[in-house]
mmCIF file of C-alpha atoms in Angstrom:
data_model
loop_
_atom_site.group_PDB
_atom_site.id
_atom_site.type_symbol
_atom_site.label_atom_id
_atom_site.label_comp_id
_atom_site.label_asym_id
_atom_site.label_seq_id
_atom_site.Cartn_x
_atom_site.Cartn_y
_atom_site.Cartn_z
ATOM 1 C CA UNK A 158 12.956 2.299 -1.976
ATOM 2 C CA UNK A 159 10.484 3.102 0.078
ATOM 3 C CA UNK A 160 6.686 3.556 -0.237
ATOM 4 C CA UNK A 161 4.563 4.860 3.196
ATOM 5 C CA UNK A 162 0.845 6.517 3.371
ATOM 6 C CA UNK A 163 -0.018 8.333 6.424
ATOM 7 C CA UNK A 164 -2.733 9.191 8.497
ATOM 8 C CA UNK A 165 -3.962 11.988 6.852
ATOM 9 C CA UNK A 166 -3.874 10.600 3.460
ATOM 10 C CA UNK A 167 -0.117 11.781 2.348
ATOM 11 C CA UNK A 168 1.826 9.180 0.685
ATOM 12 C CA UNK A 169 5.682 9.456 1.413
ATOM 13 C CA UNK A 170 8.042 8.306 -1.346
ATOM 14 C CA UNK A 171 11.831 7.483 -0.208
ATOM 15 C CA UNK A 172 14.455 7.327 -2.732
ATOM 16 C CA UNK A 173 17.612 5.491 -2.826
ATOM 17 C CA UNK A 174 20.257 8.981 -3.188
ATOM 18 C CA UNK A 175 17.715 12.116 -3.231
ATOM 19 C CA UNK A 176 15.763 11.877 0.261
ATOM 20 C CA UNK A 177 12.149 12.244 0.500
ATOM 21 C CA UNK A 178 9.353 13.065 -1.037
ATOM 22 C CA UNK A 179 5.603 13.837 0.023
ATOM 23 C CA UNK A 180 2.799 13.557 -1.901
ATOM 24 C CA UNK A 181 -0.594 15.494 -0.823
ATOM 25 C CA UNK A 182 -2.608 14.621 -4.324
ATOM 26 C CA UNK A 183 -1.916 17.449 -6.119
ATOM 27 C CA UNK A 184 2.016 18.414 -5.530
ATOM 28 C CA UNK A 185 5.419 17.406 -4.434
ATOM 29 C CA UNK A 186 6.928 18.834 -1.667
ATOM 30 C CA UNK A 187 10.646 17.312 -0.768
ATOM 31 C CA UNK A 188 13.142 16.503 2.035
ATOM 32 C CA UNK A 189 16.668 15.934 2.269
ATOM 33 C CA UNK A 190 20.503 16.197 4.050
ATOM 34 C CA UNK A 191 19.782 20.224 3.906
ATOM 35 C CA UNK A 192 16.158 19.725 5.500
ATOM 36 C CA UNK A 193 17.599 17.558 8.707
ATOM 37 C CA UNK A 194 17.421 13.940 6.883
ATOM 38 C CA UNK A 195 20.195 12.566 8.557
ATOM 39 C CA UNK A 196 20.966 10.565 5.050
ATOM 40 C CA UNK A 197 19.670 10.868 1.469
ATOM 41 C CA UNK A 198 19.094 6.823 1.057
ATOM 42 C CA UNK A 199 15.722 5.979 2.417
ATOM 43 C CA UNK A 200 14.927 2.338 4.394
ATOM 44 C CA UNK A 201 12.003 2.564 5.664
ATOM 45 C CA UNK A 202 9.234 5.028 6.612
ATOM 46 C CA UNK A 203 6.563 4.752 9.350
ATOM 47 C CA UNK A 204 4.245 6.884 11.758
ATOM 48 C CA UNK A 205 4.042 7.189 15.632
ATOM 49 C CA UNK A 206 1.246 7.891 17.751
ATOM 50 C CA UNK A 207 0.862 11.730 17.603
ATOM 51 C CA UNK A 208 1.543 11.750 13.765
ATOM 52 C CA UNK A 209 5.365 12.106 13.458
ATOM 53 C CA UNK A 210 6.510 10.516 10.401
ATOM 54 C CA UNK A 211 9.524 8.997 10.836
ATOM 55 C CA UNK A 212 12.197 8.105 8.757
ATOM 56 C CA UNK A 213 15.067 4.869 8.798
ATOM 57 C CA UNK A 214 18.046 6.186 6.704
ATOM 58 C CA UNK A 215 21.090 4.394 5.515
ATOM 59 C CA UNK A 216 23.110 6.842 8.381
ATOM 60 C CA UNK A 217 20.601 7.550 11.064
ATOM 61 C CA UNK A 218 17.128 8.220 11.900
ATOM 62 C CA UNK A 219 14.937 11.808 11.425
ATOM 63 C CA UNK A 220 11.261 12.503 12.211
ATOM 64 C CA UNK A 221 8.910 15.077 10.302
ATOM 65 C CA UNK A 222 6.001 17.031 12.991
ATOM 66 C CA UNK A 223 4.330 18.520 10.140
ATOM 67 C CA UNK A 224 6.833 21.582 10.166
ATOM 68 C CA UNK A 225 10.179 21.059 10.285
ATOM 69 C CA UNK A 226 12.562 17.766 10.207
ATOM 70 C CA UNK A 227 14.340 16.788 13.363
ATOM 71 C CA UNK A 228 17.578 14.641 13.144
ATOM 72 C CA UNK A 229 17.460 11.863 16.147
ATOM 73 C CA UNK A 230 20.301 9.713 15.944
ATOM 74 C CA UNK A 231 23.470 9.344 13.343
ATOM 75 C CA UNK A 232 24.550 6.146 13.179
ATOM 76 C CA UNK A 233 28.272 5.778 15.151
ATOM 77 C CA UNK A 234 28.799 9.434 15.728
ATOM 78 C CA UNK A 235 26.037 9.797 18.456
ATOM 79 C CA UNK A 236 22.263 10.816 18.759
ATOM 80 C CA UNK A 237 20.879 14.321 18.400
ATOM 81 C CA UNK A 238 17.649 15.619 20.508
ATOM 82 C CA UNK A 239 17.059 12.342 21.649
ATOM 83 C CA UNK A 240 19.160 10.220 24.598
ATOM 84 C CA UNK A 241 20.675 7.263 23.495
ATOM 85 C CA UNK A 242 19.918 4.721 26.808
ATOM 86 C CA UNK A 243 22.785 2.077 24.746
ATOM 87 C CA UNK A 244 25.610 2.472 22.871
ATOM 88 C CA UNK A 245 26.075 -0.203 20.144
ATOM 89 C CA UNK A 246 29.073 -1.793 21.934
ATOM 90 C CA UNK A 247 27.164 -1.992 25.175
ATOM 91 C CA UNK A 248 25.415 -5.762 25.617
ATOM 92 C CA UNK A 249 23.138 -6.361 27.921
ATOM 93 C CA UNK A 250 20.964 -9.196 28.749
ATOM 94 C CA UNK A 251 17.388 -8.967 29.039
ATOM 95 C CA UNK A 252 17.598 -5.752 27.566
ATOM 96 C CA UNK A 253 15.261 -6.659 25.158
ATOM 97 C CA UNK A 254 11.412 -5.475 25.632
ATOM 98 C CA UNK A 255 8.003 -4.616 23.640
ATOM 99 C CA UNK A 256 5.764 -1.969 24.599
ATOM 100 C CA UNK A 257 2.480 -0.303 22.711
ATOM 101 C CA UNK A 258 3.538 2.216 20.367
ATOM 102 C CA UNK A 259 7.123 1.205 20.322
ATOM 103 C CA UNK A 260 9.015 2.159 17.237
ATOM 104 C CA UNK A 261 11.715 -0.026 16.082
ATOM 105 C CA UNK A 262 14.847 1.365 13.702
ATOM 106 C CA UNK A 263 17.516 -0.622 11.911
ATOM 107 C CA UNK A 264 20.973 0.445 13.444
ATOM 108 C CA UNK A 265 23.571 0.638 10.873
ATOM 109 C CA UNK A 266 25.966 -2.241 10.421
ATOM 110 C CA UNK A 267 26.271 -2.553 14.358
ATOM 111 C CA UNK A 268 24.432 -6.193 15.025
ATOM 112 C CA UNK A 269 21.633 -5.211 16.548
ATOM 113 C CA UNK A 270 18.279 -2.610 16.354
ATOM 114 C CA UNK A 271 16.984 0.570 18.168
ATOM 115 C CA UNK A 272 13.611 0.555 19.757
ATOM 116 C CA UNK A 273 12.153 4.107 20.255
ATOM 117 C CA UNK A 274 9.719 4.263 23.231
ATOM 118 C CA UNK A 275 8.302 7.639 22.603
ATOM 119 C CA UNK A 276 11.803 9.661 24.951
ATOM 120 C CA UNK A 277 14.618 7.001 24.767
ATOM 121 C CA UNK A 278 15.867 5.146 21.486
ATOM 122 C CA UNK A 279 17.158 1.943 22.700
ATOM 123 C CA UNK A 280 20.115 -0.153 21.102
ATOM 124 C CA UNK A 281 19.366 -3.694 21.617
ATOM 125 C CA UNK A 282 21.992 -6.292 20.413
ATOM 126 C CA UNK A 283 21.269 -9.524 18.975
ATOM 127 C CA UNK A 284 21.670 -12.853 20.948
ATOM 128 C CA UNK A 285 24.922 -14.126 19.645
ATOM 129 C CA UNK A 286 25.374 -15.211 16.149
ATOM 130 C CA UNK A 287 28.846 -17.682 14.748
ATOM 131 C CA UNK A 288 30.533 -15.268 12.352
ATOM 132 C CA UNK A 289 30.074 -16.947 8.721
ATOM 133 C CA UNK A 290 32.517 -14.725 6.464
ATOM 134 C CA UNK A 291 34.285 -12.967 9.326
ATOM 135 C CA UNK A 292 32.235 -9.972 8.617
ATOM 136 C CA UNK A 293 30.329 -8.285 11.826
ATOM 137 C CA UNK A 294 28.068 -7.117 8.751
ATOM 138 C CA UNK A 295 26.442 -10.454 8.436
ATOM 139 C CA UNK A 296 24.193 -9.109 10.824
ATOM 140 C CA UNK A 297 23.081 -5.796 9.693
ATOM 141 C CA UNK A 298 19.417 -5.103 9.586
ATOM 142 C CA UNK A 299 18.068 -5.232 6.506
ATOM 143 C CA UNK A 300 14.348 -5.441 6.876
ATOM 144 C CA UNK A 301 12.043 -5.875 9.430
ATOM 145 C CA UNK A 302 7.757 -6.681 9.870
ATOM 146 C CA UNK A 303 5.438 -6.776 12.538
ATOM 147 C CA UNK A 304 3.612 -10.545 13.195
ATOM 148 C CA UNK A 305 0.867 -12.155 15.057
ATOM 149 C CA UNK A 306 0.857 -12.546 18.741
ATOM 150 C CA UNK A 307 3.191 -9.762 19.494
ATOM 151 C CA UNK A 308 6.068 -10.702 17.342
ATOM 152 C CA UNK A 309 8.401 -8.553 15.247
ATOM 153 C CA UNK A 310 10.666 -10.278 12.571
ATOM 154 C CA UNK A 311 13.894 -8.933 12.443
ATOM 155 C CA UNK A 312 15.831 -10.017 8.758
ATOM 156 C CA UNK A 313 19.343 -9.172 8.657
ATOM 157 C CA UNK A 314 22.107 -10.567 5.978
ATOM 158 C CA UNK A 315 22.520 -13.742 7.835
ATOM 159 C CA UNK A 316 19.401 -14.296 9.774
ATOM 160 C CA UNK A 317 16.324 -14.014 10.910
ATOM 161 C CA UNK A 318 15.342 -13.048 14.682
ATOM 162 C CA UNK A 319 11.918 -13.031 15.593
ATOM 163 C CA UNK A 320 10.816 -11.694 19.568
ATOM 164 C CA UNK A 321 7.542 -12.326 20.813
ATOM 165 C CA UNK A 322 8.614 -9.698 23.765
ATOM 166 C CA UNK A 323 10.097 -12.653 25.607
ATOM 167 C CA UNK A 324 11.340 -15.040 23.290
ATOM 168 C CA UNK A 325 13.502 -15.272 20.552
ATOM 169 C CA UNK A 326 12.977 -17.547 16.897
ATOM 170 C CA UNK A 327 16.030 -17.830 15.073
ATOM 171 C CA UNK A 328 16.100 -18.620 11.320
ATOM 172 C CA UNK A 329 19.927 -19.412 10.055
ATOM 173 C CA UNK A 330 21.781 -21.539 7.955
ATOM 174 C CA UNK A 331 21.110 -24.422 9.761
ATOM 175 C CA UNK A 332 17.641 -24.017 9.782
ATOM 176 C CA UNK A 333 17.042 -24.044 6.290
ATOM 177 C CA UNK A 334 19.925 -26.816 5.803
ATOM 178 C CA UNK A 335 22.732 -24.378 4.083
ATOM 179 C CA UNK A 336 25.279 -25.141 7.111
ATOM 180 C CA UNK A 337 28.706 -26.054 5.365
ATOM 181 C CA UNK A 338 27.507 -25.509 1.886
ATOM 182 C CA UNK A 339 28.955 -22.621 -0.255
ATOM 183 C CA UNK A 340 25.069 -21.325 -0.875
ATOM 184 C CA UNK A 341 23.958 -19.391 2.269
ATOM 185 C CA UNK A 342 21.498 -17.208 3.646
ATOM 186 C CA UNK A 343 21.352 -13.265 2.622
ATOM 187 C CA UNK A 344 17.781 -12.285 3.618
ATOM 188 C CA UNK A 345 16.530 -8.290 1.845
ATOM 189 C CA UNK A 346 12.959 -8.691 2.982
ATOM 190 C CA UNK A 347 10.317 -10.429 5.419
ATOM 191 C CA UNK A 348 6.833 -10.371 5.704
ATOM 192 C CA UNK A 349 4.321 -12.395 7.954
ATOM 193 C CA UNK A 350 1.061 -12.676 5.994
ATOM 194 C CA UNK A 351 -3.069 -12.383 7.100
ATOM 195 C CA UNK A 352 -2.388 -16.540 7.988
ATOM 196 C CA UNK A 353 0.543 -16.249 9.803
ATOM 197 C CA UNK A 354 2.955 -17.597 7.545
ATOM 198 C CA UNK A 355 6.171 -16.047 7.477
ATOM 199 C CA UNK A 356 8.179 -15.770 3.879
ATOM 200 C CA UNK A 357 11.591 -14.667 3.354
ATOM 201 C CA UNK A 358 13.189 -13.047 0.560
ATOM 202 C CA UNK A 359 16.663 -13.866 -0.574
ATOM 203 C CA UNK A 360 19.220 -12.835 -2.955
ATOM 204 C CA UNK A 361 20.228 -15.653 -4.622
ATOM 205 C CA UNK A 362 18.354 -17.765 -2.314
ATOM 206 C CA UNK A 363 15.119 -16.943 -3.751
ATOM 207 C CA UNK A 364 11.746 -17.435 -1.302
ATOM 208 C CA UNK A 365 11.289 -19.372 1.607
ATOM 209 C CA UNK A 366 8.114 -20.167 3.371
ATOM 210 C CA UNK A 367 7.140 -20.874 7.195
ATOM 211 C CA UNK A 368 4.467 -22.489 7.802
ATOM 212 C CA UNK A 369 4.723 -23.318 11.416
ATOM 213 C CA UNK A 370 7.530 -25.260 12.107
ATOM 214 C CA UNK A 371 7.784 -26.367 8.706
ATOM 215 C CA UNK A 372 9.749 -24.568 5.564
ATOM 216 C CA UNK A 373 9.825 -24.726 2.161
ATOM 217 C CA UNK A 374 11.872 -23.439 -0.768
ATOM 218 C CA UNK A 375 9.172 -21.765 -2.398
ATOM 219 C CA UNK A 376 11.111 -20.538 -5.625
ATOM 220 C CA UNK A 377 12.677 -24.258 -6.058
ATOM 221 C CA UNK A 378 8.976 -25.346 -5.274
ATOM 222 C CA UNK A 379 7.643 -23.567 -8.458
ATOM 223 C CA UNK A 380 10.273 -23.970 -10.719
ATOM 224 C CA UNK A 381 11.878 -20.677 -10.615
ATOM 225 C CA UNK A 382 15.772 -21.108 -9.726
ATOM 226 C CA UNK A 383 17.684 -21.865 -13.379
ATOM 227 C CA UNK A 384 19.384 -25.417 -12.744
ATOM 228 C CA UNK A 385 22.382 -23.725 -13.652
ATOM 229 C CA UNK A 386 22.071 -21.101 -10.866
ATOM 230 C CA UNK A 387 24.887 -20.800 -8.129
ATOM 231 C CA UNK A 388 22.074 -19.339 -5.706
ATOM 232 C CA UNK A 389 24.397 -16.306 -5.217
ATOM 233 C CA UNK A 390 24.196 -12.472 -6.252
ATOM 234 C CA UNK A 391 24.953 -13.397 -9.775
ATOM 235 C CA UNK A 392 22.530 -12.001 -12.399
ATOM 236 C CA UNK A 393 19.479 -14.309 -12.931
ATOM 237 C CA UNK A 394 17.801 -14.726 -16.112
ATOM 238 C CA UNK A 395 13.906 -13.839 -17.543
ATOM 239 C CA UNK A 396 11.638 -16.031 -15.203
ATOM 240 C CA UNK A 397 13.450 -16.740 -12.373
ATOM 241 C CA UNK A 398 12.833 -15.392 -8.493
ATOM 242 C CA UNK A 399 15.928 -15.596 -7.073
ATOM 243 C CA UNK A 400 16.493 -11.926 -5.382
ATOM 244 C CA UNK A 401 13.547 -10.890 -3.570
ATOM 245 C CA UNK A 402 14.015 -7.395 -1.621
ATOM 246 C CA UNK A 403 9.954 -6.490 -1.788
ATOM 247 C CA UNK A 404 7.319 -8.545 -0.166
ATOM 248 C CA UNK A 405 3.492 -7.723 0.408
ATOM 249 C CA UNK A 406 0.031 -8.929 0.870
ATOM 250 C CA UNK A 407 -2.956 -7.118 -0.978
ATOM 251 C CA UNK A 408 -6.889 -7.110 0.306
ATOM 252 C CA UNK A 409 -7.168 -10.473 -1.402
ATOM 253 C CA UNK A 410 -5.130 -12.303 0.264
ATOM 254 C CA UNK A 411 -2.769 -12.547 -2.619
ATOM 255 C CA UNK A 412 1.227 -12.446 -1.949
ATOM 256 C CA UNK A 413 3.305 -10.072 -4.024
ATOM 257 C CA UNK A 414 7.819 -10.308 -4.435
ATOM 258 C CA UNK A 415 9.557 -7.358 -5.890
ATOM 259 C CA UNK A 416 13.003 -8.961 -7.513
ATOM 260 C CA UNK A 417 16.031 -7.612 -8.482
ATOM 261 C CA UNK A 418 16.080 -8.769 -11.578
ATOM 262 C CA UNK A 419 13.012 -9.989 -12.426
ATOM 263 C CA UNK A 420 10.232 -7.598 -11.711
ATOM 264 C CA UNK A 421 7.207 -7.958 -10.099
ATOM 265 C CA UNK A 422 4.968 -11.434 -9.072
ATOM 266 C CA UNK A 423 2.038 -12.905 -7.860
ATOM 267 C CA UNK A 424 1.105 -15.455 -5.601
ATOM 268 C CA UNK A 425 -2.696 -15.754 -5.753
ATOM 269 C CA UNK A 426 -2.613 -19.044 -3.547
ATOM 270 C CA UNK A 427 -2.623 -21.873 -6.192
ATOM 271 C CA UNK A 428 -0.725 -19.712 -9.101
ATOM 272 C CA UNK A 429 2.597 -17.563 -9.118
ATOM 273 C CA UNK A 430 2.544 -14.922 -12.218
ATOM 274 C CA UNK A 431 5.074 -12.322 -13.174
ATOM 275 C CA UNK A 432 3.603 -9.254 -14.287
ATOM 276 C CA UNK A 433 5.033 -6.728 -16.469
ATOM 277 C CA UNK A 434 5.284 -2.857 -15.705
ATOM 278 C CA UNK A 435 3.375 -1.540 -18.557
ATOM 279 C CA UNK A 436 6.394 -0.400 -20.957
ATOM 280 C CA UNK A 437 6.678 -3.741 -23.255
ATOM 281 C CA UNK A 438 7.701 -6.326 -20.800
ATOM 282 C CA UNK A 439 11.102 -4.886 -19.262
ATOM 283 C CA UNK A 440 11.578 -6.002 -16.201
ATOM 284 C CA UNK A 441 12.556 -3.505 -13.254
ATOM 285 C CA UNK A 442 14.386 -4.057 -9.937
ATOM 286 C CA UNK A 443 11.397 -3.461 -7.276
ATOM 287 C CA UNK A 444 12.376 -2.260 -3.876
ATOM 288 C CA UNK A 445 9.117 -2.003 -2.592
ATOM 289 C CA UNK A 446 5.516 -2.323 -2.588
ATOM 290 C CA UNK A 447 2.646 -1.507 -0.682
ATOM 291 C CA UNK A 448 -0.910 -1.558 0.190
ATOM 292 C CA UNK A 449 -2.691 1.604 1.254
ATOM 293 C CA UNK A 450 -5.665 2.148 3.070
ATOM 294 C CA UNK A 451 -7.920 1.901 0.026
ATOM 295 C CA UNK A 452 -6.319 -1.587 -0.587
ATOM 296 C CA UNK A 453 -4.427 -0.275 -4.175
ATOM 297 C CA UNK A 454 -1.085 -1.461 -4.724
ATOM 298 C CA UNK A 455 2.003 0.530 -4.926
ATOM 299 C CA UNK A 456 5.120 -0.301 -6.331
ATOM 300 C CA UNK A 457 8.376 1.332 -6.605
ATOM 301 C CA UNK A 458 11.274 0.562 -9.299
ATOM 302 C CA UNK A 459 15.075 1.005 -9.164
ATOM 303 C CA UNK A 460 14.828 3.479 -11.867
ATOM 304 C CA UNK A 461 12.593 5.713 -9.374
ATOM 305 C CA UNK A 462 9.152 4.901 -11.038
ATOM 306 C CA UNK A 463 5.929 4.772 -9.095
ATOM 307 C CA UNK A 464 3.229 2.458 -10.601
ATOM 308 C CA UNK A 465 -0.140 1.387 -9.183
ATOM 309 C CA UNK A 466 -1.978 -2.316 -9.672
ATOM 310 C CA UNK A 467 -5.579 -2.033 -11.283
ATOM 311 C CA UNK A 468 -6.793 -5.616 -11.166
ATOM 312 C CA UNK A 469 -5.040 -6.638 -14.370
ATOM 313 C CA UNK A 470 -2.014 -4.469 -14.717
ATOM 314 C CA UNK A 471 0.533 -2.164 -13.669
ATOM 315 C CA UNK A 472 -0.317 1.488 -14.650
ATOM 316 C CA UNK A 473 2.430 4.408 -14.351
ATOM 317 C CA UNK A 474 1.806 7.156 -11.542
ATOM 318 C CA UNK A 475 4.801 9.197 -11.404
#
């Protein structure tokens, strides 16, 4: 579900049920509940200033010093080791702020984020969203990416909030013309790309593309939503890219979506090709991918494979 390398070269692989696990080249060492994970499901994985690893679980938020895990915060039951400046009822304008070396944390289903300055984690609600299924899960986190000048993109179920530090951009419905239609927005992944252009991964919705203030449907662009689709979480069939929960950009320049049902695809600029996972054409549900710092690809599968990208294909790691 999760795929991070860190400074020192250690790739970090975080599962959907079983925790953590670090790789060092030559062995496994693993994490979990027991170890001070404050959840086994793994979001997202990242690394601070001094070299704490970090870690964005589906209950709360734990760090990793090199020795010993550290549980920081458990989502609606408090924090641990770390004050908590806001609790996520508390609302409160112009709370919102960047700073260098800022961490930022999804924070459960409560409609909002944490921000980590290095001794406080922050909650820091939303501006105020309309309710579309009565739900105050319509604006859970679900993915988040750093931009260009200063902006972080926020994706949650029904939205996407982008702050420059000052300002906010909000991508809804509306935007994107689905206000009062039964087909509506449930964002699983954003990325902002090496020219600034922000896509947004759907499911059911497929991709959308910014391109400053213009959008476009980019899976309806190439073909790739089944007329008979109901742009929903309904199963899609071989060639489509309608649930997108992975987006990356490799050294080329080339954009990569990890679907649900569909697999893994390529956007070299002109052309958008599916590639298989090097086991006779089945195609996995891909959570994640990544780029390291040698510029190789990494992908991870539902079914808690690792593969790598050669050039030309997909080859099995773990």
């Amino acid at each position: 579900r999760a795929i991070f390398q860190d400074a020192q070269g250690h790739y970090w692989f975080g599962s959907a049920q079983q925790g953590v696990a670090r790789y060092d080249g030559q062995a496994f060492t693993y994490f979990n509940q027991a170890d001070g994970l404050a959840d086994n499901q793994i979001h997202s994985i990242k690394e601070d200033h001094v070299g704490r690893i970090w870690f964005n679980t589906q209950s709360g938020i734990s760090s990793f010093d090199g020795r010993k895990l550290q549980l920081h915060h458990r989502m609606g039951t408090g924090t641990a080791g770390i004050p908590l400046a806001k609790s996520p009822q508390a609302e409160v304008p112009g709370s919102w702020m960047r700073q260098p070396g800022d961490l930022w944390f999804e924070a459960g289903n409560a409609t909002g984020v944490y921000r980590f300055d290095g001794q406080t984690m922050h909650y820091l609600p939303f501006p105020p969203q309309q309710a579309r299924h009565g739900s105050f899960q319509d604006y859970a986190v679900t993915a988040m990416a750093e931009g260009q000048h200063n902006r972080l993109w926020i994706a949650t179920y029904g939205a996407v909030f982008g702050f420059d530090g000052q300002d906010f951009t909000i991508i809804n419905d509306a935007t994107l013309g689905y206000n009062g239609s039964e087909q509506r927005l449930h964002v699983r992944s954003i990325f902002e790309d090496s020219k600034g252009r922000l896509w947004i991964g759907n499911n059911g919705l497929g991709v959308w593309l910014k391109e400053g203030d213009a959008y476009t449907d980019f899976s309806q662009k190439f073909g790739l939503v089944p007329p008979s689709s109901k742009r929903n979480g309904d199963q899609s069939p071989k060639g489509s890219l309608e649930h997108v929960f992975a987006i990356a950009e490799d050294r080329q320049g080339h954009i990569w979506f990890g679907d649900r049902d569909t697999g893994i695809w390529q956007f070299d600029g002109t052309r958008l090709l599916q590639h298989h996972l090097g086991d006779g054409g089945t195609d996995h549900f891909v959570p994640s991918i990544y780029t390291d710092q040698k510029g190789v690809l990494w992908v991870g599968t539902g079914e808690g494979h690792v593969f790598t990208f050669n050039g030309k294909t997909f080859e099995r790691q773990f």
